Each structure stands twice: as structure tokens, then as C-alpha cells.
């Protein structure tokens, strides 16, 4: 079977989600599940011909109409989308001076694609992740503990939640979910602020399983 081709996209706009720092950890976690091309150029989203999968690690989800249409039509027509951690932040945008501005509402088209979005988070901490669905993405993945940023998220009723957090101070927010988008498939996983998260063997298995499920024939 030919190895699927993945475009992994991030940015260096913010020090807290710096793609140059996190890219090696993302690529290592994906491993040989896909052949990776990494970029910080959002224009790559305008033409995704030749790729099977987009892996999104963008914090500022501001896209031009061409970039947005390229991404949405790619997934709608049968492509695959894997959102990691900050990909669900559809509210915070760059203020032009190294900081953040906050939108009143999440980007609607991307919110529809993802099936959920980031609300807020407390400080990084160690917390549990419990597998709650029997699915190809969770095959062989047991419950685990991880040191990361615990994302509080809002999700639609029609997504299939695969994993939830077990945090002493928070409710059991979803950590991973899947959904269909047109003819394509979408998976989101909220872990990924820290290198430790991407080095966790259970999380690595979940991400590699996700790639396999997303790019199925």
C-alpha cells in the first residue's frame, strides 16, 4: 500500500505554538503513517492536489477566501483533515503586534468543518485521558496520563467522541473526536501543546491510527 501524503501546516507567529519547535515532535508522532511535507505557508491550502491529508497546527485560523475554499473543498470531496491542539482555536487571532485579539464568534466555516472549537484552558498539568469509544482510531490505545494543556472545548452533538479527559478540576471534556464532512473524514485531538504529549506512546498510536482511518480507500 502506498504511503499517504500529508501536508502538515503550522506557524511561527506565537512563541507558545511555535511550529519550528513543535514540527519535529509532530512528525515523529505521525511516524511512517504518512509521508510528511511541512509548511508555514497558508497558500499551500489553496491547492491540495497531490495530498491525501492535511494536519493542522495553526493557532490563527485567518484564511483568505482561496485558502479556505481550497481546504474545505479538499475535505468535502474526499480528502482527510487531522486537527491538532491549537487547530480548534477558532477565536484567537494575531493582533499584528505579537499578541492575540479575540473574535466574538469562531470562524463559522472552520467550526462547521471541525465540529467543535476551543473555549479556554487552565495551566498545563498532568491529567488522565480515558478512551470512551471502540473505534479504529482508538484501536490498541489504553487510558493514559499526559502532561499538557487541558483544552476546554465545545462540540456538536453529531461528532463521535473517542476520548475524554479525567482532570481533577474540570469536567470530562472531549480530547478526541471524529466526524464526516461531505465525502471526507475529520479527526481532532486536543493534545499537543507540549513535546511530552507527542512523545506519549498511547497518543502516538492514536494519531497513527487516525491517519489510517482518515485516508482509508
Coordinates of N, CA and C in Angstrom, one line a residue:
X1 N 0.8 -1.2 0.0 CA 0.0 0.0 0.0 C 0.9 1.2 0.0
X2 N 0.5 2.2 -0.9 CA 1.3 3.4 -1.0 C 1.1 4.3 0.3
X3 N 2.2 4.8 0.8 CA 2.2 5.7 1.9 C 1.4 7.0 1.6
X4 N 0.4 7.3 2.4 CA -0.4 8.6 2.2 C 0.5 9.8 2.3
X5 N 0.2 10.8 1.6 CA 0.9 12.1 1.6 C 0.2 13.1 2.5
X6 N 0.9 13.7 3.5 CA 0.3 14.6 4.4 C 0.9 16.0 4.3
X7 N 0.1 17.1 4.3 CA 0.6 18.4 4.4 C 0.4 18.8 5.9
X8 N 1.5 19.0 6.6 CA 1.4 19.5 8.0 C 1.7 21.0 8.0
X9 N 0.7 21.7 8.5 CA 0.8 23.2 8.5 C 0.8 23.8 9.9
X10 N 1.6 24.8 10.1 CA 1.6 25.5 11.4 C 2.2 26.9 11.1
X11 N 2.5 27.6 12.2 CA 3.0 28.9 12.1 C 4.0 29.2 13.2
X12 N 4.8 30.3 13.0 CA 5.8 30.7 14.0 C 5.4 32.1 14.5
X13 N 4.1 32.4 14.4 CA 3.6 33.7 14.8 C 3.7 33.9 16.4
X14 N 3.4 32.8 17.1 CA 3.3 32.8 18.5 C 4.3 31.9 19.1
X15 N 5.0 32.3 20.1 CA 6.0 31.5 20.8 C 5.4 30.3 21.4
X16 N 4.2 30.4 21.9 CA 3.6 29.3 22.6 C 3.1 28.1 21.7
X17 N 3.0 28.3 20.4 CA 2.7 27.2 19.5 C 3.7 27.3 18.3
X18 N 4.9 27.5 18.6 CA 5.9 27.7 17.5 C 6.1 26.4 16.7
X19 N 5.8 26.5 15.4 CA 5.9 25.4 14.6 C 7.3 24.8 14.4
X20 N 8.2 25.7 14.3 CA 9.6 25.2 14.2 C 10.0 24.4 15.4
X21 N 9.5 24.7 16.5 CA 9.8 23.9 17.7 C 9.0 22.6 17.8
X22 N 7.7 22.7 17.4 CA 6.9 21.5 17.6 C 6.9 20.6 16.3
X23 N 7.2 21.1 15.2 CA 7.2 20.3 14.0 C 7.9 19.0 14.1
X24 N 9.1 18.9 14.6 CA 9.8 17.6 14.7 C 9.0 16.6 15.6
X25 N 8.4 17.1 16.6 CA 7.6 16.2 17.5 C 6.3 15.7 16.8
X26 N 5.7 16.6 16.1 CA 4.5 16.2 15.3 C 4.9 15.1 14.3
X27 N 6.0 15.4 13.5 CA 6.4 14.4 12.5 C 6.8 13.1 13.1
X28 N 7.5 13.1 14.3 CA 7.9 11.9 15.0 C 6.6 11.1 15.4
X29 N 5.6 11.8 15.9 CA 4.4 11.2 16.4 C 3.7 10.5 15.2
X30 N 3.6 11.1 14.1 CA 3.0 10.5 12.9 C 3.8 9.4 12.4
X31 N 5.1 9.5 12.5 CA 6.0 8.4 12.1 C 5.8 8.0 10.6
X32 N 5.8 6.7 10.4 CA 5.7 6.2 9.0 C 4.3 6.0 8.5
X33 N 3.3 6.6 9.3 CA 1.9 6.5 8.9 C 1.6 7.4 7.7
X34 N 2.5 8.4 7.4 CA 2.3 9.2 6.3 C 3.6 9.8 5.9
X35 N 3.8 10.2 4.6 CA 4.9 11.0 4.1 C 4.6 12.4 4.3
X36 N 5.4 13.1 5.1 CA 5.0 14.5 5.6 C 5.7 15.5 4.8
X37 N 5.0 16.6 4.4 CA 5.5 17.8 3.9 C 5.1 18.9 4.9
X38 N 6.0 19.6 5.5 CA 5.7 20.6 6.5 C 5.9 22.0 5.9
X39 N 5.0 22.9 6.3 CA 5.0 24.3 5.8 C 4.4 25.2 6.8
X40 N 4.8 26.5 6.7 CA 4.1 27.6 7.4 C 3.4 28.5 6.4
X41 N 3.3 28.1 5.1 CA 2.7 28.9 4.1 C 1.2 28.5 3.9
X42 N 0.3 29.4 4.3 CA -1.1 29.1 4.2 C -1.6 29.0 2.8
X43 N -0.8 29.6 1.9 CA -1.2 29.5 0.5 C -1.2 28.0 0.0
X44 N -0.5 27.2 0.7 CA -0.4 25.7 0.3 C -1.8 25.1 0.4
X45 N -2.7 25.7 1.2 CA -4.1 25.2 1.3 C -4.9 25.5 0.1
X46 N -4.5 26.4 -0.7 CA -5.4 26.8 -1.9 C -5.3 25.7 -2.9
X47 N -4.3 24.9 -2.9 CA -4.2 23.8 -3.9 C -3.6 22.6 -3.2
X48 N -4.4 21.7 -2.9 CA -4.0 20.5 -2.1 C -4.0 19.2 -3.0
X49 N -3.9 19.4 -4.3 CA -3.8 18.3 -5.2 C -2.5 17.6 -4.9
X50 N -2.5 16.3 -4.8 CA -1.3 15.5 -4.5 C -1.2 15.1 -3.1
X51 N -2.1 15.7 -2.2 CA -2.1 15.3 -0.8 C -3.3 14.5 -0.5
X52 N -3.2 13.6 0.5 CA -4.3 12.8 1.0 C -4.9 13.4 2.3
X53 N -4.0 14.1 3.0 CA -4.3 14.5 4.3 C -3.7 15.9 4.6
X54 N -4.5 16.7 5.4 CA -4.0 17.9 6.0 C -3.9 17.8 7.5
X55 N -2.8 18.1 8.1 CA -2.6 18.0 9.5 C -2.5 19.5 9.9
X56 N -3.4 20.0 10.7 CA -3.5 21.4 11.0 C -3.0 21.7 12.4
X57 N -1.9 22.6 12.5 CA -1.4 23.0 13.8 C -1.4 24.5 13.8
X58 N -2.3 25.2 13.2 CA -2.4 26.6 13.2 C -3.2 27.1 14.4
X59 N -2.7 28.3 14.9 CA -3.4 28.9 16.0 C -4.3 30.0 15.4
X60 N -3.8 30.9 14.6 CA -4.6 31.9 14.0 C -5.2 31.3 12.7
X61 N -6.5 31.1 12.7 CA -7.2 30.4 11.6 C -7.6 31.4 10.5
X62 N -7.1 32.6 10.5 CA -7.4 33.5 9.5 C -6.9 33.0 8.1
X63 N -7.8 32.8 7.2 CA -7.5 32.3 5.9 C -8.1 33.3 4.8
X64 N -7.4 33.4 3.7 CA -8.0 34.1 2.5 C -9.2 33.2 2.0
X65 N -10.0 33.8 1.2 CA -11.1 33.0 0.5 C -10.5 31.9 -0.3
X66 N -9.4 32.0 -0.9 CA -8.8 31.0 -1.7 C -8.3 29.9 -0.9
X67 N -7.7 30.2 0.2 CA -7.1 29.2 1.2 C -8.3 28.4 1.8
X68 N -9.3 29.1 2.2 CA -10.4 28.5 2.9 C -11.2 27.6 1.9
X69 N -11.4 28.0 0.7 CA -12.1 27.2 -0.3 C -11.3 26.0 -0.6
X70 N -10.0 26.2 -0.7 CA -9.1 25.0 -1.0 C -9.2 23.9 0.0
X71 N -9.1 24.4 1.3 CA -9.2 23.4 2.4 C -10.6 22.7 2.4
X72 N -11.6 23.5 2.4 CA -13.0 22.9 2.6 C -13.3 22.0 1.4
X73 N -13.0 22.4 0.2 CA -13.4 21.6 -0.9 C -12.6 20.3 -1.0
X74 N -11.3 20.4 -0.5 CA -10.4 19.2 -0.4 C -11.1 18.2 0.5
X75 N -11.5 18.6 1.7 CA -12.1 17.6 2.6 C -13.5 17.2 2.1
X76 N -14.3 18.1 1.6 CA -15.7 17.8 1.2 C -15.6 16.8 0.0
X77 N -14.6 16.9 -0.8 CA -14.5 16.0 -2.0 C -13.8 14.7 -1.7
X78 N -13.5 14.4 -0.4 CA -13.0 13.1 0.0 C -11.6 13.1 0.6
X79 N -11.0 14.3 0.8 CA -9.8 14.4 1.5 C -9.9 14.3 3.0
X80 N -8.8 14.3 3.7 CA -8.8 14.0 5.1 C -8.2 15.2 5.9
X81 N -8.7 15.4 7.1 CA -8.3 16.5 7.9 C -8.0 16.0 9.3
X82 N -6.8 16.3 9.8 CA -6.5 16.0 11.2 C -6.1 17.3 11.9
X83 N -6.9 17.7 12.8 CA -6.7 18.9 13.6 C -6.0 18.6 14.9
X84 N -4.9 19.3 15.2 CA -4.2 19.0 16.4 C -4.2 20.2 17.3
X85 N -4.5 20.0 18.6 CA -4.4 21.0 19.6 C -5.0 22.4 19.2
X86 N -4.1 23.3 18.8 CA -4.5 24.7 18.6 C -5.4 24.8 17.3
X87 N -5.5 23.8 16.5 CA -6.4 23.9 15.3 C -7.8 24.2 15.7
X88 N -8.2 23.9 17.0 CA -9.6 24.1 17.4 C -9.7 25.6 17.9
X89 N -8.6 26.3 18.0 CA -8.7 27.7 18.4 C -9.2 28.5 17.2
X90 N -10.5 28.7 17.1 CA -11.0 29.5 16.0 C -11.5 30.8 16.4
X91 N -11.0 31.3 17.6 CA -11.4 32.6 18.1 C -10.2 33.6 18.2
X92 N -9.1 33.1 18.6 CA -7.9 33.9 18.8 C -7.2 34.2 17.5
X93 N -6.8 35.4 17.2 CA -6.1 35.8 16.0 C -5.0 36.7 16.4
X94 N -4.0 36.8 15.5 CA -2.9 37.7 15.7 C -3.3 39.2 15.7
X95 N -2.8 39.9 16.7 CA -3.2 41.4 16.7 C -2.2 42.3 15.9
X96 N -1.2 41.6 15.2 CA -0.3 42.4 14.4 C 0.9 42.9 15.2
X97 N 0.9 42.6 16.5 CA 2.0 43.1 17.4 C 2.5 42.0 18.3
X98 N 2.3 40.8 17.8 CA 2.8 39.6 18.6 C 1.9 39.1 19.7
X99 N 0.7 39.7 19.8 CA -0.2 39.3 20.8 C -1.5 38.7 20.1
X100 N -2.5 38.6 20.9 CA -3.8 38.0 20.5 C -4.9 39.0 20.5
X101 N -5.8 38.9 19.5 CA -7.1 39.5 19.5 C -8.1 38.4 19.6
X102 N -9.3 38.7 20.1 CA -10.3 37.6 20.2 C -11.5 38.0 19.4
X103 N -11.9 37.0 18.6 CA -13.2 37.2 17.8 C -14.4 37.0 18.7
X104 N -15.5 37.6 18.3 CA -16.7 37.3 19.1 C -17.2 35.9 18.9
X105 N -17.0 35.4 17.7 CA -17.5 34.0 17.4 C -16.4 33.3 16.6
X106 N -16.4 32.0 16.7 CA -15.4 31.2 15.9 C -15.7 31.4 14.4
X107 N -14.6 31.2 13.6 CA -14.7 31.2 12.2 C -15.8 30.2 11.8
X108 N -16.9 30.5 11.2 CA -18.0 29.6 11.1 C -17.8 28.4 10.1
X109 N -17.1 28.7 9.0 CA -16.9 27.5 8.1 C -15.9 26.5 8.7
X110 N -14.9 27.0 9.4 CA -14.0 26.1 10.0 C -14.6 25.4 11.2
X111 N -15.5 26.1 11.9 CA -16.2 25.5 13.0 C -17.1 24.3 12.5
X112 N -17.7 24.5 11.3 CA -18.5 23.5 10.7 C -17.7 22.3 10.3
X113 N -16.5 22.6 9.8 CA -15.6 21.5 9.4 C -15.2 20.7 10.6
X114 N -14.8 21.3 11.7 CA -14.2 20.6 12.8 C -15.3 20.0 13.7
X115 N -16.4 20.6 13.8 CA -17.5 20.0 14.6 C -17.3 20.4 16.1
X116 N -16.5 21.4 16.4 CA -16.2 21.9 17.7 C -15.2 23.0 17.7
X117 N -15.0 23.6 18.9 CA -13.9 24.6 18.9 C -13.5 24.8 20.4
X118 N -12.3 25.4 20.5 CA -11.6 25.7 21.8 C -12.3 26.8 22.5
X119 N -12.5 26.7 23.8 CA -13.1 27.7 24.6 C -12.0 28.4 25.5
X120 N -11.3 27.7 26.3 CA -10.3 28.2 27.2 C -9.5 27.1 27.7
X121 N -8.5 27.4 28.6 CA -7.7 26.3 29.2 C -7.1 26.9 30.5
X122 N -6.9 26.0 31.5 CA -6.2 26.4 32.7 C -4.7 26.1 32.4
X123 N -3.9 26.2 33.5 CA -2.4 25.9 33.3 C -2.2 24.5 32.9
X124 N -1.0 24.3 32.3 CA -0.6 22.9 31.9 C -0.5 22.1 33.2
X125 N -0.9 20.8 33.1 CA -0.9 19.9 34.2 C -0.9 18.5 33.7
X126 N -0.7 17.6 34.7 CA -0.9 16.2 34.4 C -2.3 15.7 34.6
X127 N -2.9 15.1 33.6 CA -4.3 14.7 33.7 C -4.5 13.4 32.9
X128 N -5.6 12.7 33.2 CA -5.8 11.4 32.6 C -6.6 11.6 31.3
X129 N -6.5 10.6 30.4 CA -7.3 10.6 29.2 C -7.9 9.2 29.1
X130 N -9.2 9.2 29.1 CA -10.0 7.9 29.1 C -10.6 7.7 27.7
X131 N -10.4 6.5 27.2 CA -11.0 6.1 25.9 C -12.4 5.7 26.1
X132 N -13.3 6.3 25.4 CA -14.8 6.1 25.6 C -15.5 5.5 24.4
X133 N -14.8 5.3 23.3 CA -15.4 4.7 22.1 C -14.6 3.6 21.5
X134 N -15.2 2.5 21.1 CA -14.5 1.5 20.4 C -14.5 1.9 18.9
X135 N -13.3 2.2 18.4 CA -13.2 2.8 17.0 C -11.8 2.5 16.5
X136 N -11.7 2.5 15.2 CA -10.4 2.3 14.5 C -9.3 3.2 15.1
X137 N -9.7 4.4 15.4 CA -8.7 5.4 15.9 C -8.2 5.1 17.2
X138 N -9.0 4.4 18.0 CA -8.6 4.1 19.4 C -8.1 2.6 19.6
X139 N -8.0 1.9 18.4 CA -7.6 0.5 18.5 C -6.2 0.4 19.1
X140 N -6.2 -0.4 20.2 CA -4.9 -0.6 20.9 C -4.5 0.5 21.8
X141 N -5.3 1.5 22.0 CA -5.0 2.6 22.8 C -5.7 2.5 24.2
X142 N -4.9 2.5 25.2 CA -5.5 2.4 26.6 C -5.6 3.8 27.2
X143 N -6.3 3.9 28.3 CA -6.3 5.1 29.0 C -4.9 5.5 29.5
X144 N -4.6 6.8 29.5 CA -3.2 7.2 29.8 C -3.2 8.5 30.5
X145 N -2.0 8.9 31.1 CA -1.8 10.2 31.7 C -0.9 11.0 30.8
X146 N -1.0 12.3 30.8 CA -0.2 13.1 30.0 C 0.0 14.5 30.6
X147 N 1.1 15.1 30.4 CA 1.3 16.5 30.8 C 1.1 17.4 29.6
X148 N 0.1 18.2 29.7 CA -0.2 19.0 28.6 C -1.2 20.1 29.0
X149 N -1.6 20.9 28.0 CA -2.6 22.0 28.3 C -4.0 21.3 28.1
X150 N -4.8 21.3 29.2 CA -6.1 20.7 29.1 C -7.1 21.6 28.4
X151 N -7.5 21.4 27.2 CA -8.4 22.2 26.4 C -9.8 22.0 26.8
X152 N -10.5 23.1 27.2 CA -11.9 23.1 27.4 C -12.6 23.4 26.0
X153 N -13.4 22.6 25.5 CA -13.9 22.7 24.2 C -15.5 22.6 24.1
X154 N -16.0 23.1 23.1 CA -17.5 23.0 22.8 C -17.6 22.1 21.5
X155 N -18.4 21.0 21.6 CA -18.5 20.1 20.4 C -20.0 20.0 20.0
X156 N -20.2 19.6 18.8 CA -21.5 19.4 18.2 C -22.0 18.0 18.7
X157 N -23.3 17.9 18.7 CA -23.9 16.6 19.1 C -23.6 15.5 18.1
X158 N -23.3 15.8 16.9 CA -23.2 14.8 15.8 C -21.8 14.3 15.7
X159 N -20.8 14.7 16.5 CA -19.5 14.1 16.4 C -19.4 12.9 17.2
X160 N -18.5 12.0 16.9 CA -18.3 10.8 17.7 C -17.1 11.0 18.6
X161 N -17.3 11.2 19.9 CA -16.3 11.4 20.9 C -15.5 10.1 21.2
X162 N -14.2 10.1 21.0 CA -13.4 8.9 21.2 C -12.7 8.9 22.6
X163 N -12.4 10.1 23.1 CA -11.6 10.1 24.4 C -12.0 11.4 25.1
X164 N -12.0 11.2 26.4 CA -12.3 12.4 27.3 C -11.3 12.5 28.4
X165 N -11.2 13.8 28.9 CA -10.2 14.0 29.9 C -10.7 13.6 31.3
X166 N -9.8 13.2 32.1 CA -10.1 12.9 33.5 C -9.2 13.9 34.3
X167 N -9.7 15.1 34.6 CA -9.0 16.1 35.2 C -9.6 16.4 36.6
X168 N -8.8 16.6 37.6 CA -9.4 16.8 39.0 C -10.3 18.0 39.1
X169 N -10.0 19.1 38.3 CA -10.7 20.3 38.4 C -11.6 20.7 37.3
X170 N -11.7 19.8 36.3 CA -12.6 20.1 35.1 C -13.6 19.0 34.9
X171 N -14.6 19.2 34.1 CA -15.5 18.2 33.6 C -14.8 17.4 32.6
X172 N -15.5 16.3 32.1 CA -14.8 15.4 31.2 C -14.9 15.9 29.8
X173 N -14.2 16.9 29.5 CA -14.2 17.5 28.1 C -13.7 16.5 27.1
X174 N -14.2 16.5 25.9 CA -13.6 15.6 24.9 C -12.2 16.0 24.6
X175 N -11.4 14.9 24.3 CA -10.0 15.1 24.0 C -9.8 14.7 22.5
X176 N -10.6 13.8 22.0 CA -10.5 13.4 20.6 C -11.9 13.1 20.1
X177 N -12.2 13.4 18.8 CA -13.4 13.1 18.2 C -13.3 12.9 16.7
X178 N -14.2 12.3 16.0 CA -14.2 12.2 14.6 C -15.6 12.5 14.0
X179 N -15.6 12.9 12.7 CA -16.9 13.2 12.1 C -16.7 13.1 10.6
X180 N -17.7 13.0 9.8 CA -17.7 13.1 8.4 C -17.9 14.5 7.9
X181 N -17.3 14.9 6.8 CA -17.5 16.2 6.2 C -17.6 16.1 4.7
X182 N -18.9 16.1 4.2 CA -19.1 15.8 2.8 C -18.6 14.3 2.6
X183 N -17.7 14.1 1.6 CA -17.2 12.8 1.3 C -15.9 12.5 2.1
X184 N -15.5 13.5 2.9 CA -14.2 13.3 3.6 C -14.4 13.0 5.1
X185 N -13.3 12.8 5.7 CA -13.3 12.5 7.2 C -12.4 13.5 7.9
X186 N -12.9 13.7 9.2 CA -12.2 14.7 10.0 C -11.9 14.0 11.4
X187 N -10.8 14.3 11.9 CA -10.4 13.9 13.3 C -9.8 15.0 14.0
X188 N -10.1 15.2 15.2 CA -9.5 16.3 16.0 C -9.0 15.7 17.3
X189 N -7.8 16.1 17.8 CA -7.2 15.6 19.0 C -6.6 16.8 19.7
X190 N -7.0 17.1 21.0 CA -6.7 18.3 21.6 C -5.3 18.4 22.2
X191 N -4.7 17.3 22.4 CA -3.3 17.3 23.0 C -2.3 17.8 22.0
X192 N -1.2 18.4 22.5 CA -0.2 18.8 21.6 C 0.5 20.1 21.9
X193 N 0.3 20.7 23.1 CA 1.0 21.9 23.5 C 2.4 21.6 23.9
X194 N 2.6 20.4 24.4 CA 3.9 20.0 24.9 C 4.6 18.9 24.1
X195 N 5.9 18.9 24.1 CA 6.6 17.8 23.5 C 6.2 16.5 24.1
X196 N 6.0 16.5 25.5 CA 5.7 15.3 26.2 C 4.4 14.6 25.7
X197 N 3.5 15.4 25.3 CA 2.2 14.9 24.7 C 2.5 14.0 23.5
X198 N 3.3 14.6 22.6 CA 3.6 13.9 21.3 C 4.5 12.7 21.5
X199 N 5.2 12.6 22.7 CA 6.1 11.5 23.0 C 5.4 10.4 23.7
X200 N 4.1 10.6 24.1 CA 3.3 9.6 24.8 C 3.0 8.5 23.8
X201 N 3.3 7.3 24.2 CA 3.1 6.2 23.2 C 1.7 5.9 22.9
X202 N 0.8 6.1 23.8 CA -0.7 5.9 23.6 C -1.2 7.0 22.6
X203 N -0.7 8.2 22.8 CA -1.1 9.3 22.0 C -0.6 9.1 20.6
X204 N 0.7 8.7 20.5 CA 1.3 8.4 19.2 C 0.5 7.3 18.4
X205 N 0.1 6.3 19.1 CA -0.7 5.2 18.5 C -2.0 5.8 18.0
X206 N -2.7 6.6 18.8 CA -4.0 7.2 18.4 C -3.8 8.0 17.2
X207 N -2.7 8.8 17.1 CA -2.6 9.7 15.9 C -2.3 8.9 14.7
X208 N -1.5 7.8 14.8 CA -1.2 7.0 13.7 C -2.4 6.2 13.2
X209 N -3.2 5.8 14.2 CA -4.5 5.1 13.8 C -5.4 6.1 13.1
X210 N -5.4 7.4 13.6 CA -6.2 8.4 13.0 C -5.8 8.6 11.5
X211 N -4.5 8.6 11.2 CA -4.1 8.8 9.8 C -4.7 7.7 9.0
X212 N -4.5 6.4 9.5 CA -5.0 5.3 8.7 C -6.5 5.3 8.5
X213 N -7.3 5.7 9.5 CA -8.7 5.8 9.3 C -9.1 6.9 8.4
X214 N -8.4 8.1 8.5 CA -8.8 9.2 7.7 C -8.6 9.0 6.2
X215 N -7.5 8.3 5.9 CA -7.2 8.2 4.4 C -7.6 6.8 3.9
X216 N -8.5 6.2 4.5 CA -9.0 4.9 4.0 C -9.5 5.0 2.6
X217 N -9.4 3.9 1.8 CA -9.9 4.0 0.4 C -11.5 3.9 0.5

